[in-house]
mmCIF file of C-alpha atoms in Angstrom:
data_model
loop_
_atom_site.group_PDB
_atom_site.id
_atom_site.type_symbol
_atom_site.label_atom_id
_atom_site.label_comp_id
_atom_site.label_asym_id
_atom_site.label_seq_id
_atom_site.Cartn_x
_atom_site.Cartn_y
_atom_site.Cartn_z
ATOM 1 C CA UNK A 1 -101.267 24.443 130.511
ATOM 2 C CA UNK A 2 -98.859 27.044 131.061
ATOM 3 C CA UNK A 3 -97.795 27.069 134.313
ATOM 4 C CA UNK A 4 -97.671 23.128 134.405
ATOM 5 C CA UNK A 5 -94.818 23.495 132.307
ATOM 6 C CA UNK A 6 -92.902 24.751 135.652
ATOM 7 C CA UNK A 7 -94.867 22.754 137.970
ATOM 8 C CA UNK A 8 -94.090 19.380 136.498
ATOM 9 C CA UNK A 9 -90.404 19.401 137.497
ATOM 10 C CA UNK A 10 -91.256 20.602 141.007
ATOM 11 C CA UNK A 11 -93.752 17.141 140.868
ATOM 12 C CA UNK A 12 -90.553 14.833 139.855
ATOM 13 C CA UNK A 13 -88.197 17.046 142.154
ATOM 14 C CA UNK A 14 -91.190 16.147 145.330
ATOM 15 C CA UNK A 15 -91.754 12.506 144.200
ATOM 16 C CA UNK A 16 -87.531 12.115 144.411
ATOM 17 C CA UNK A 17 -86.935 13.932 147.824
ATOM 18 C CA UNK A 18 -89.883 12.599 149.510
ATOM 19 C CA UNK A 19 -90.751 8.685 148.380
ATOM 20 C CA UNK A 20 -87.733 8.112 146.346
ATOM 21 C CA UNK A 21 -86.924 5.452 149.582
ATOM 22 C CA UNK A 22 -89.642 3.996 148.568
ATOM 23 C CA UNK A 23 -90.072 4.388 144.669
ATOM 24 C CA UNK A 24 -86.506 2.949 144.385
ATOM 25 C CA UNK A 25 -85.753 2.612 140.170
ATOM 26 C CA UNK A 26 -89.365 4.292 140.273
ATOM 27 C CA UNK A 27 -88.018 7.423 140.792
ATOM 28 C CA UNK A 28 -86.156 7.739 137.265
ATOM 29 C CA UNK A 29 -89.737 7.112 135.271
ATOM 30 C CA UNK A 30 -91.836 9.432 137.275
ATOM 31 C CA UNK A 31 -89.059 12.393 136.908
ATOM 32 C CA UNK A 32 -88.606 11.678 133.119
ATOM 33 C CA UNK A 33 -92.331 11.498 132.495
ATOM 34 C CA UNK A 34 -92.739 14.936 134.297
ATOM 35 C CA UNK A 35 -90.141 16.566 132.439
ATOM 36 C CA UNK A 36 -91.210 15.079 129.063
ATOM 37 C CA UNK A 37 -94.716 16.307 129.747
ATOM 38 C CA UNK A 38 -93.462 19.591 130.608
ATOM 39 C CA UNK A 39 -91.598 19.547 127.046
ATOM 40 C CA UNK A 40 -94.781 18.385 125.217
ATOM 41 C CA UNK A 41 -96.545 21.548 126.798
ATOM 42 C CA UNK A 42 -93.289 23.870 125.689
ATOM 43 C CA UNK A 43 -93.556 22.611 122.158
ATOM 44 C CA UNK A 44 -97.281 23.469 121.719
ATOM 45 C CA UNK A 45 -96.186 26.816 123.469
ATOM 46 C CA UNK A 46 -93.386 27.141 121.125
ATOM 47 C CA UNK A 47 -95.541 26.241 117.741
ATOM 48 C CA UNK A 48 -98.430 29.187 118.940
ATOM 49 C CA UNK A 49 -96.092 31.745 120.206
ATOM 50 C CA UNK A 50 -93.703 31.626 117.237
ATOM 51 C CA UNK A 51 -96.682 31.495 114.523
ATOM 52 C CA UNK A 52 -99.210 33.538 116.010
ATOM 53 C CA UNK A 53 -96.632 35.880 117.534
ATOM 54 C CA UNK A 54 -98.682 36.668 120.712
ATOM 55 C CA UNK A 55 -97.615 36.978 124.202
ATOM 56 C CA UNK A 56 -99.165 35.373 127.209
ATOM 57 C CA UNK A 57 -98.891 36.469 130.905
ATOM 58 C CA UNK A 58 -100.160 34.944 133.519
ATOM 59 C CA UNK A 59 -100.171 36.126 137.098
ATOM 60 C CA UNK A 60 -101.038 34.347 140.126
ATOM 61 C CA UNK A 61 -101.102 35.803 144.056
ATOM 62 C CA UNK A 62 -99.634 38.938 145.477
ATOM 63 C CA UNK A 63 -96.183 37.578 146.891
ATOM 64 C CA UNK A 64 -94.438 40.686 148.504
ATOM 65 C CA UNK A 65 -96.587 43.834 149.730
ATOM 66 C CA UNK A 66 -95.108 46.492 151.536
ATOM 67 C CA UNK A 67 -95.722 50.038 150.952
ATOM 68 C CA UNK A 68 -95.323 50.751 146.795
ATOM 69 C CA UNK A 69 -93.348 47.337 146.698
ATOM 70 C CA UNK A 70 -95.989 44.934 145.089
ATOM 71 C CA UNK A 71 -94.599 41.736 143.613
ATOM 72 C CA UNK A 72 -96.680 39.201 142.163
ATOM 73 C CA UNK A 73 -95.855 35.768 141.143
ATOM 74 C CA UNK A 74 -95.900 36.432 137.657
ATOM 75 C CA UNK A 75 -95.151 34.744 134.203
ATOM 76 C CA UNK A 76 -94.312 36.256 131.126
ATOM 77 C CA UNK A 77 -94.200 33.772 127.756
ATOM 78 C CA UNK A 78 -93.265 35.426 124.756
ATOM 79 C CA UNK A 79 -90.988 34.718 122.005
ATOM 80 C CA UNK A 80 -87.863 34.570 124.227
ATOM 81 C CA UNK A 81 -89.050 32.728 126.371
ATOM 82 C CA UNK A 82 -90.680 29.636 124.334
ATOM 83 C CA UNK A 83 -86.967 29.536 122.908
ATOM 84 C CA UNK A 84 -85.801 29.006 126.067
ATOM 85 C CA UNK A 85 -88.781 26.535 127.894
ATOM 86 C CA UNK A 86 -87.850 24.723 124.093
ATOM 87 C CA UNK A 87 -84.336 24.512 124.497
ATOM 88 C CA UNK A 88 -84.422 23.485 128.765
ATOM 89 C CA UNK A 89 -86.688 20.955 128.855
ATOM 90 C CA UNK A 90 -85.262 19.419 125.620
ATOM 91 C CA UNK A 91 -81.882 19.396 126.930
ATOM 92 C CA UNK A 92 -83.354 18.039 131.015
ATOM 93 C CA UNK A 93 -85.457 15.630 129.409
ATOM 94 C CA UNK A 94 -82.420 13.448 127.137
ATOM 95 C CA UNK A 95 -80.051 14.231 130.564
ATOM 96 C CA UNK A 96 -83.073 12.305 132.988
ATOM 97 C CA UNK A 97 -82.979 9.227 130.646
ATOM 98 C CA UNK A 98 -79.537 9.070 129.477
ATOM 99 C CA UNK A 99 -79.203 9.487 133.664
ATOM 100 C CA UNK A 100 -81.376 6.191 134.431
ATOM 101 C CA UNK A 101 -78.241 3.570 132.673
ATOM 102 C CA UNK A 102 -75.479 5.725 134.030
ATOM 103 C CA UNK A 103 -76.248 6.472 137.221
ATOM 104 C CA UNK A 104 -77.998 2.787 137.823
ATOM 105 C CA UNK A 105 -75.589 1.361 140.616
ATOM 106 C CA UNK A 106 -75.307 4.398 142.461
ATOM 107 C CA UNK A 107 -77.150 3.949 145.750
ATOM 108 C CA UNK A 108 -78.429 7.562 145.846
ATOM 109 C CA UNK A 109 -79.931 7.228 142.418
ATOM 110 C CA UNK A 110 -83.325 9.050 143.873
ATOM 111 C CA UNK A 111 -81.673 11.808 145.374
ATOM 112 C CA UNK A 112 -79.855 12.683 141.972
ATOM 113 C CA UNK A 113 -82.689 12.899 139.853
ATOM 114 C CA UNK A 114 -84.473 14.790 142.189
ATOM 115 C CA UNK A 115 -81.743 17.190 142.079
ATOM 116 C CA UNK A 116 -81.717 17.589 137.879
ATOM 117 C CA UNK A 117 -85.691 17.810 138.714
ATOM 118 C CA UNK A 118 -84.629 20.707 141.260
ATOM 119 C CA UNK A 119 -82.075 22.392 138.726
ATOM 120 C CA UNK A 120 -84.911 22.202 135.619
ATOM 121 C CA UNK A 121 -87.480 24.128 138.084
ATOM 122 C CA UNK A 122 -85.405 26.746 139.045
ATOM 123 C CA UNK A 123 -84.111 27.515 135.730
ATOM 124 C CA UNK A 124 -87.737 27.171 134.021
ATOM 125 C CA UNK A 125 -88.844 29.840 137.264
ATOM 126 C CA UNK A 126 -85.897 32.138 135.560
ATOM 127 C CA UNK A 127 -86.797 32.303 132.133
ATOM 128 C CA UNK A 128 -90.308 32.887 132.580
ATOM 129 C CA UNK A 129 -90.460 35.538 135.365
ATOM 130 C CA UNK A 130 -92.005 38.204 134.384
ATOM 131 C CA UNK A 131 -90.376 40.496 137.376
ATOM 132 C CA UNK A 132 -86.617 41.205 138.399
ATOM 133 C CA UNK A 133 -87.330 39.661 142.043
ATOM 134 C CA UNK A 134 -88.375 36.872 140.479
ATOM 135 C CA UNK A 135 -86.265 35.971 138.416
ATOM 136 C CA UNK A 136 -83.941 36.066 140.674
ATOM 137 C CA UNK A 137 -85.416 33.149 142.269
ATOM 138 C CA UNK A 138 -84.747 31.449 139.913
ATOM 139 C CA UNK A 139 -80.960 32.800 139.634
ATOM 140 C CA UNK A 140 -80.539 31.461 142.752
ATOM 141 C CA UNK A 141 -81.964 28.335 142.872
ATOM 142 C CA UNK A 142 -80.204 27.501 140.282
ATOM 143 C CA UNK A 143 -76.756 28.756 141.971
ATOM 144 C CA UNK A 144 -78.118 26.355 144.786
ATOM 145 C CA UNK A 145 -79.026 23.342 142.658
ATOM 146 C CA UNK A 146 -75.519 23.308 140.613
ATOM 147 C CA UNK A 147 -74.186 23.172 144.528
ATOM 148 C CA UNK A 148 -75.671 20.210 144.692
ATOM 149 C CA UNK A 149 -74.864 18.339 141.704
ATOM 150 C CA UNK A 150 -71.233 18.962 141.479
ATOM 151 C CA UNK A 151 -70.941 18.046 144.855
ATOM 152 C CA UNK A 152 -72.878 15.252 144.751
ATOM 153 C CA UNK A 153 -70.143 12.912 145.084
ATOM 154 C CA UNK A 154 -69.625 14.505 148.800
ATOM 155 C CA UNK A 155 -66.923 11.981 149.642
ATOM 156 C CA UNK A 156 -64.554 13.332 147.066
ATOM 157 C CA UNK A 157 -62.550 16.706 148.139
ATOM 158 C CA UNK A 158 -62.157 17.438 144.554
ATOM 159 C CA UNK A 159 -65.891 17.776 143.955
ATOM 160 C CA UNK A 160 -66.670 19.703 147.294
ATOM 161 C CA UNK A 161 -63.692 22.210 146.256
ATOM 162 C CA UNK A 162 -65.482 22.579 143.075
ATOM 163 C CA UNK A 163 -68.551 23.202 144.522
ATOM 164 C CA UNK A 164 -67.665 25.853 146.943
ATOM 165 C CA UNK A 165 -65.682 27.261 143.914
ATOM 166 C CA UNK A 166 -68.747 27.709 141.918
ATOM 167 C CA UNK A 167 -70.637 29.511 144.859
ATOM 168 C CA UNK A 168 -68.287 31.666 145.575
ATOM 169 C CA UNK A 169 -67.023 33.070 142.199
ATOM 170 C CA UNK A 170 -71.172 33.314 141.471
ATOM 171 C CA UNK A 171 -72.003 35.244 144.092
ATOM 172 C CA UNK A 172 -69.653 38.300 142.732
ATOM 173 C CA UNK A 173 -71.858 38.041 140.162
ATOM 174 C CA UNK A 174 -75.045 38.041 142.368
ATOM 175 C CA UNK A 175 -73.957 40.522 144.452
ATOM 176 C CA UNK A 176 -73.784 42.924 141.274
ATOM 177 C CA UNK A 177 -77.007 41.599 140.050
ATOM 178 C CA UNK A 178 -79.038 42.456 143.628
ATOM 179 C CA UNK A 179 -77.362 46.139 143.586
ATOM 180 C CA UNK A 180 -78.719 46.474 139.733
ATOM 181 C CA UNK A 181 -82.296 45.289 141.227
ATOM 182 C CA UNK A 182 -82.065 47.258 144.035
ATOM 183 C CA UNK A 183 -80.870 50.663 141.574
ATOM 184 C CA UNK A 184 -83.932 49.540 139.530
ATOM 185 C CA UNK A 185 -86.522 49.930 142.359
ATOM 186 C CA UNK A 186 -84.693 53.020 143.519
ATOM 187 C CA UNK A 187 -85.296 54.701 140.037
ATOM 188 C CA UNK A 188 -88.255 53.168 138.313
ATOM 189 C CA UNK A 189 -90.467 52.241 141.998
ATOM 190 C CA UNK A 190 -91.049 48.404 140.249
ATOM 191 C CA UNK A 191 -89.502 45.562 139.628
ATOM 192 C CA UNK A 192 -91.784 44.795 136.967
ATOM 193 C CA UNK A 193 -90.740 44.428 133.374
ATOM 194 C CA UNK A 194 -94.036 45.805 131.571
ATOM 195 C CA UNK A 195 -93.414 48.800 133.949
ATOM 196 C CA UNK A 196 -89.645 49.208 133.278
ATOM 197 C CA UNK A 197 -88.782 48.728 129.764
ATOM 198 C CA UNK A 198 -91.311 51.272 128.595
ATOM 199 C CA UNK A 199 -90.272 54.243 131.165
ATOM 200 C CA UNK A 200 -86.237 54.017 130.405
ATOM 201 C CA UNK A 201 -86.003 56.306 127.680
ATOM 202 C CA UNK A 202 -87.427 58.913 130.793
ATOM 203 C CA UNK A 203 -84.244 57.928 132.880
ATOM 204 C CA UNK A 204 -81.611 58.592 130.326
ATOM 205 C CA UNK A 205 -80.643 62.023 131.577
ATOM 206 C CA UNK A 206 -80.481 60.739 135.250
ATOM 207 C CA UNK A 207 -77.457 60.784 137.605
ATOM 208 C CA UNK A 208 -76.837 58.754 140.619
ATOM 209 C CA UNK A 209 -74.268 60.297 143.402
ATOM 210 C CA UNK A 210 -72.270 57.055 144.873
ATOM 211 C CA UNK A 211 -69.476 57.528 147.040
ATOM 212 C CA UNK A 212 -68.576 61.152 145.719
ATOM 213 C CA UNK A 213 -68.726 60.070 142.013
ATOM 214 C CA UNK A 214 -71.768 60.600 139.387
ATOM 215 C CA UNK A 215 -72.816 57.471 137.493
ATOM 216 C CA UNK A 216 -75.135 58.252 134.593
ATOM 217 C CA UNK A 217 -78.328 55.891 136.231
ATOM 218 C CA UNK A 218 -78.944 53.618 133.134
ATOM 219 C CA UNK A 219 -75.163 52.865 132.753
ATOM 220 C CA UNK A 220 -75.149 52.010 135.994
ATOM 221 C CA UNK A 221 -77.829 49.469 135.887
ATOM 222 C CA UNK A 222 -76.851 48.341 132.850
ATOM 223 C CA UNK A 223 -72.665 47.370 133.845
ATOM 224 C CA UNK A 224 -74.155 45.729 137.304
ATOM 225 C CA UNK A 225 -76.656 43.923 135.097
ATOM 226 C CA UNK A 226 -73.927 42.563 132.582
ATOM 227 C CA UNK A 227 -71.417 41.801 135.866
ATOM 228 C CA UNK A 228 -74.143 39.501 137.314
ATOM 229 C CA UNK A 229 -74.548 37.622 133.660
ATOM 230 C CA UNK A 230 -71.229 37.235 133.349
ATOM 231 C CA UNK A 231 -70.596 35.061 137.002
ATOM 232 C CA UNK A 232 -73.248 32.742 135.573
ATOM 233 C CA UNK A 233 -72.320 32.955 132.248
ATOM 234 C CA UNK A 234 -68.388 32.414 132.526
ATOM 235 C CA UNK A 235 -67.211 35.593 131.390
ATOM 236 C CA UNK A 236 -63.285 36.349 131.838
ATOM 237 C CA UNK A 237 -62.240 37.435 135.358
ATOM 238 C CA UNK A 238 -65.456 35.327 136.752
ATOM 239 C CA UNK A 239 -64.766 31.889 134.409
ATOM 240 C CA UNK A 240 -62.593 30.138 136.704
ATOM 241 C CA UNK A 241 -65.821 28.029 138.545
ATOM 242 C CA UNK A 242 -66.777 25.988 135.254
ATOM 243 C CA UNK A 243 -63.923 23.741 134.435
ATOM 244 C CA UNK A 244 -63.855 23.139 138.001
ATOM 245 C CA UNK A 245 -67.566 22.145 137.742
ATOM 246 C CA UNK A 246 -66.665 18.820 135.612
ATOM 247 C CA UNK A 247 -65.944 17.155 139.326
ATOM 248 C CA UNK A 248 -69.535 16.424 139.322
ATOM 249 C CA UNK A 249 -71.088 13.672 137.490
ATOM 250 C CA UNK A 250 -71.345 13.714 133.838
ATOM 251 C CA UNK A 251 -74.673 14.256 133.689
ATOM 252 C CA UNK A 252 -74.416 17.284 135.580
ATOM 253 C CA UNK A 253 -71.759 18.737 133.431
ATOM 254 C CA UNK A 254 -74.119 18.076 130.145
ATOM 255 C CA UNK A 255 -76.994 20.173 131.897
ATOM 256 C CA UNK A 256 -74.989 22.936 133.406
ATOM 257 C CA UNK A 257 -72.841 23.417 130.078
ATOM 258 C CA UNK A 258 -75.494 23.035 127.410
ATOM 259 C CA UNK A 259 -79.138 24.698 128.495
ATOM 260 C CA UNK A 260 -79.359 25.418 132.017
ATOM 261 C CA UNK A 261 -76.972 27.781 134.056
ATOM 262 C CA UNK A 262 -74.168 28.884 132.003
ATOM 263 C CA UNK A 263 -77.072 30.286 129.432
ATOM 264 C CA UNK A 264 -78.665 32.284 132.074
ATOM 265 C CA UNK A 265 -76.527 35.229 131.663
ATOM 266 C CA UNK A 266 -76.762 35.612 127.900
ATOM 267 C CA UNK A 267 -80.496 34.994 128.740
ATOM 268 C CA UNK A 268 -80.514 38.173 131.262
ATOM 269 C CA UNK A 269 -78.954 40.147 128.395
ATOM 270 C CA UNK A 270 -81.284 39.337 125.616
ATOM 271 C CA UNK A 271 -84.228 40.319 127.838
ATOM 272 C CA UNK A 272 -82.706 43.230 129.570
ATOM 273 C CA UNK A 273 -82.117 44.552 126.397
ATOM 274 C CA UNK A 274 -84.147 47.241 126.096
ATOM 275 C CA UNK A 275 -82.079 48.811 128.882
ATOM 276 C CA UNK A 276 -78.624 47.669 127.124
ATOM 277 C CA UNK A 277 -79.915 49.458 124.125
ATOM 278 C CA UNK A 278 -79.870 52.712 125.767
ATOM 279 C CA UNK A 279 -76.123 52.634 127.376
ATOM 280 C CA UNK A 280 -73.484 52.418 124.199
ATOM 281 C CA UNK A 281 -70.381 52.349 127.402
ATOM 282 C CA UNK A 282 -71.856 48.929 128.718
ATOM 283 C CA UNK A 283 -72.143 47.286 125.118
ATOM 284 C CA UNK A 284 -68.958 48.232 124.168
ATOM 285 C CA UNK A 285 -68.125 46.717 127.056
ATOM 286 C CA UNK A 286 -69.988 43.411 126.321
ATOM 287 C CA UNK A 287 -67.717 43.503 123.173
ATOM 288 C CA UNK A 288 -64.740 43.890 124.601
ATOM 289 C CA UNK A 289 -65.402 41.487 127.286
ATOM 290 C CA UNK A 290 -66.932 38.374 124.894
ATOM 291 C CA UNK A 291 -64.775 38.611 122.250
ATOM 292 C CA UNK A 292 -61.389 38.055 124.775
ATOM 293 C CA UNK A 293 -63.380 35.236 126.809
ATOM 294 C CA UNK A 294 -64.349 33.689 123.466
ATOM 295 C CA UNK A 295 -60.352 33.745 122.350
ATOM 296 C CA UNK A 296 -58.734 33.332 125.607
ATOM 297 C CA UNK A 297 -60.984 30.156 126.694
ATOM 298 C CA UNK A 298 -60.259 28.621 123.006
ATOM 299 C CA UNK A 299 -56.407 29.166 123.565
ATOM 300 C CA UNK A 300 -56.800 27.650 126.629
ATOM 301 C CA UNK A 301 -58.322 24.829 125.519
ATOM 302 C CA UNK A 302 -55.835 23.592 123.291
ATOM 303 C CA UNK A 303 -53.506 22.987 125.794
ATOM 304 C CA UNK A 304 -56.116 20.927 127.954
ATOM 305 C CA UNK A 305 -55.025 17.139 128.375
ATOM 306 C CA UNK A 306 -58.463 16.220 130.302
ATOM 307 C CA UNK A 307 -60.984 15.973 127.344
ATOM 308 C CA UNK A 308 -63.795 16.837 130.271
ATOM 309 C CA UNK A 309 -61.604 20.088 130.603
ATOM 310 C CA UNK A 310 -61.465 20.577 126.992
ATOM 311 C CA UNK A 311 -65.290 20.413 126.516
ATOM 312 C CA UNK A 312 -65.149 23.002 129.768
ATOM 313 C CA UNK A 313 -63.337 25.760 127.758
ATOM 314 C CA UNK A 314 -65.047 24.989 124.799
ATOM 315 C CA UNK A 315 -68.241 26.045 126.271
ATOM 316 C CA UNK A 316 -66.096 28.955 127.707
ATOM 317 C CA UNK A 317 -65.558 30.053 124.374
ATOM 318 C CA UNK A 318 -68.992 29.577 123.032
ATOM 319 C CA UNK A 319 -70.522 31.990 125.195
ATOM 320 C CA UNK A 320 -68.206 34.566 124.689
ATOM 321 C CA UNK A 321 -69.625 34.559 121.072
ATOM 322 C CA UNK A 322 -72.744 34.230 122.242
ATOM 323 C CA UNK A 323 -72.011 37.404 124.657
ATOM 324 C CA UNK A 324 -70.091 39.238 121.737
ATOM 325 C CA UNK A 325 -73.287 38.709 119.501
ATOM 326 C CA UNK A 326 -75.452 40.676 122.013
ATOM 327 C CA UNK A 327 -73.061 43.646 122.591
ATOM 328 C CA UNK A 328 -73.248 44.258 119.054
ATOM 329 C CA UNK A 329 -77.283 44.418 119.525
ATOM 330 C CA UNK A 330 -77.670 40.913 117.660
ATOM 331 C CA UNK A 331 -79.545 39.347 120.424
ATOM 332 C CA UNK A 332 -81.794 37.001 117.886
ATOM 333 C CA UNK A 333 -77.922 36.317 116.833
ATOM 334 C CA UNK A 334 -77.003 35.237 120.170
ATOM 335 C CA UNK A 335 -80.011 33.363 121.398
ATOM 336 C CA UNK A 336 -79.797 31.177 118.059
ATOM 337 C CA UNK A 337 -76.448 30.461 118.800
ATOM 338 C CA UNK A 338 -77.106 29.374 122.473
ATOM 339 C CA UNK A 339 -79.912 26.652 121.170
ATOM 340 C CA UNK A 340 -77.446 25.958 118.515
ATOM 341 C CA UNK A 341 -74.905 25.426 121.319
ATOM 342 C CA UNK A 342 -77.139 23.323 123.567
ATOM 343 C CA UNK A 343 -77.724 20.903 121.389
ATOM 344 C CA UNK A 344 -74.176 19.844 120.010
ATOM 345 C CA UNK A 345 -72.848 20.600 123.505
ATOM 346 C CA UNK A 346 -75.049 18.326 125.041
ATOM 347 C CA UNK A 347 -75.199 15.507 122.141
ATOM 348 C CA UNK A 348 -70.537 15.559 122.909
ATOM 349 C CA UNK A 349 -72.217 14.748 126.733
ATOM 350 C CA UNK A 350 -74.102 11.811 125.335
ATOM 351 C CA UNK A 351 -71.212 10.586 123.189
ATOM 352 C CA UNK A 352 -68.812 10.431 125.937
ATOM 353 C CA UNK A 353 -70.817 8.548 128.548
ATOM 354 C CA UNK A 354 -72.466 6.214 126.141
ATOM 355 C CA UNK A 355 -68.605 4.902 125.431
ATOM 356 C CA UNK A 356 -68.079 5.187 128.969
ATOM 357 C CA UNK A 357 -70.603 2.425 129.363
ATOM 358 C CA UNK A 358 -69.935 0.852 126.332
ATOM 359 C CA UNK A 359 -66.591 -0.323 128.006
ATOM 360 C CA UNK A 360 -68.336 -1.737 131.007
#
């Protein structure tokens, strides 16, 4: 039952890319049922995890082999991450129907829900991974996937500068994010989790020698870790991709803003944070650096004429609390804010396109 939470978006993603020629209107039932089945699953998930309080992991075949590299295919659902399967397939599931009536005369209907059937796998493959290498999978497929939807219009220059945008401006942040893995196998010899967590209190009197300069090791990790969340997660200096992003179809902006890719950083953070919790210099700098996105993307927004723009910096400003929350080691704080923040993010979404059709 567990893994065909992930699997069942990969089904609707395959039914869309290959037969949606042929499935036609099909196409929007079969991707809706397999992402409503995969939320039935997350509830049940949700209800035993969060009452019982246990923790299932499930691995599958060796992936990667080589000398004392040994990375499995791996998945970890605990507490975290039932919030999160909750919160994502809620959020995908409402955005593939309200997606059947507003994307209905578009000829490449198929192709777009494969492509939110795409997005939900990747994302689902990043919040249960139960190893770094992993996870970044699913970091990047998402990356890849948001490619696709804001530029699905491909005709339009606006949306294919928007798109590049986004890809560029993330990969600063998942440039950062590969040199923290890569610091991680250096010190610790796994990319595991269950390995990692439990051996950093042993690294805290560790130095790394980088260009000429000595970098206390868990700091290190720690400010490369945060840099990576905060290209996904919008964080000033690295926020300039996500107002751009509204070039894409509404129903692309309501997944990307409410429970899919701009919650992966504060997602990284909140599991990570047994490392955060052992480097005070990076959470003062998670402060520092939520608290101005959170009032510099609210200024900003009040002088927005486009009300898709306004919504943009909105979210901009909700996950610098959400960020600000976890520097001050509030993580339950922060991860209840973003499933608060999915929700009424998304449900402004649905209000806006259902009077959008309304005045057809």
């Amino acid at each position: 039952m567990l893994i065909l939470i992930v699997v069942f978006p990969l089904l609707g993603f395959l039914s869309g890319s290959l037969f949606g020629r042929f499935l036609g209107l099909g196409v929007c039932f079969i991707t809706t049922l397999c992402l409503f089945s995969s939320l039935i699953f997350s509830i049940v998930l949700f209800y035993d995890v969060l009452v019982s309080g246990v923790t299932y992991k499930v691995a599958l075949n060796s992936w990667i082999l080589v000398d004392s590299l040994n990375i499995k295919w791996s998945f970890c659902f605990d507490s975290l991450t039932a919030v999160m399967l909750f919160v994502v397939t809620f959020i995908s599931t409402l955005v593939h129907l309200y997606s059947t009536e507003y994307m209905e005369h578009d000829p490449h209907l198929p192709r777009f829900m494969s492509y939110l059937s795409l997005f939900t796998f990747f994302m689902l493959i990043l919040v249960t991974a139960n190893n770094f290498l992993q996870m970044f999978v699913g970091w990047e497929g998402v990356g890849l996937s948001s490619y696709l939807l804001i530029n699905f219009w491909f005709t339009r220059i606006q949306a294919n500068k928007a798109a590049i945008k986004a890809m560029l401006v993330n990969r600063i942040g998942d440039f950062a994010l590969l040199l923290a893995i890569f610091t991680i196998f250096f010190v610790f010899n796994s990319l595991d989790y269950d390995v990692i967590f439990p051996l950093v209190p042993l690294a805290l009197n560790y130095s790394l020698w980088v260009g000429g300069f000595e970098f206390v090791i868990i700091d290190l990790i720690s400010v490369l870790l945060f840099v990576g969340a905060m290209g996904k997660s919008a964080q000033l200096g690295l926020h300039t991709w996500l107002p751009d992003a509204m070039e894409g179809p509404t129903p692309v902006s309501a997944l990307i803003h409410a429970a899919t890719m701009v919650t992966a950083g504060v997602f990284l953070i909140a599991r990570c944070s047994f490392l955060f919790e052992f480097s005070p210099f990076t959470l003062n700098i998670i402060i520092f650096i939520g608290s101005t996105t959170a009032f510099f993307a609210a200024t900003t927004g009040l002088f927005q004429n486009d009300m898709k723009k306004v919504i943009a910096y909105s979210t901009c400003s909700q996950l610098g609390y959400m960020i600000f929350a976890c520097g001050l080691s509030s993580y339950d704080v922060g991860i209840f804010h973003l499933s608060n923040h999915a929700f009424f993010k998304a449900l402004l979404f649905f209000r806006r396109w259902l009077c959008y059709t309304r005045s057809f």
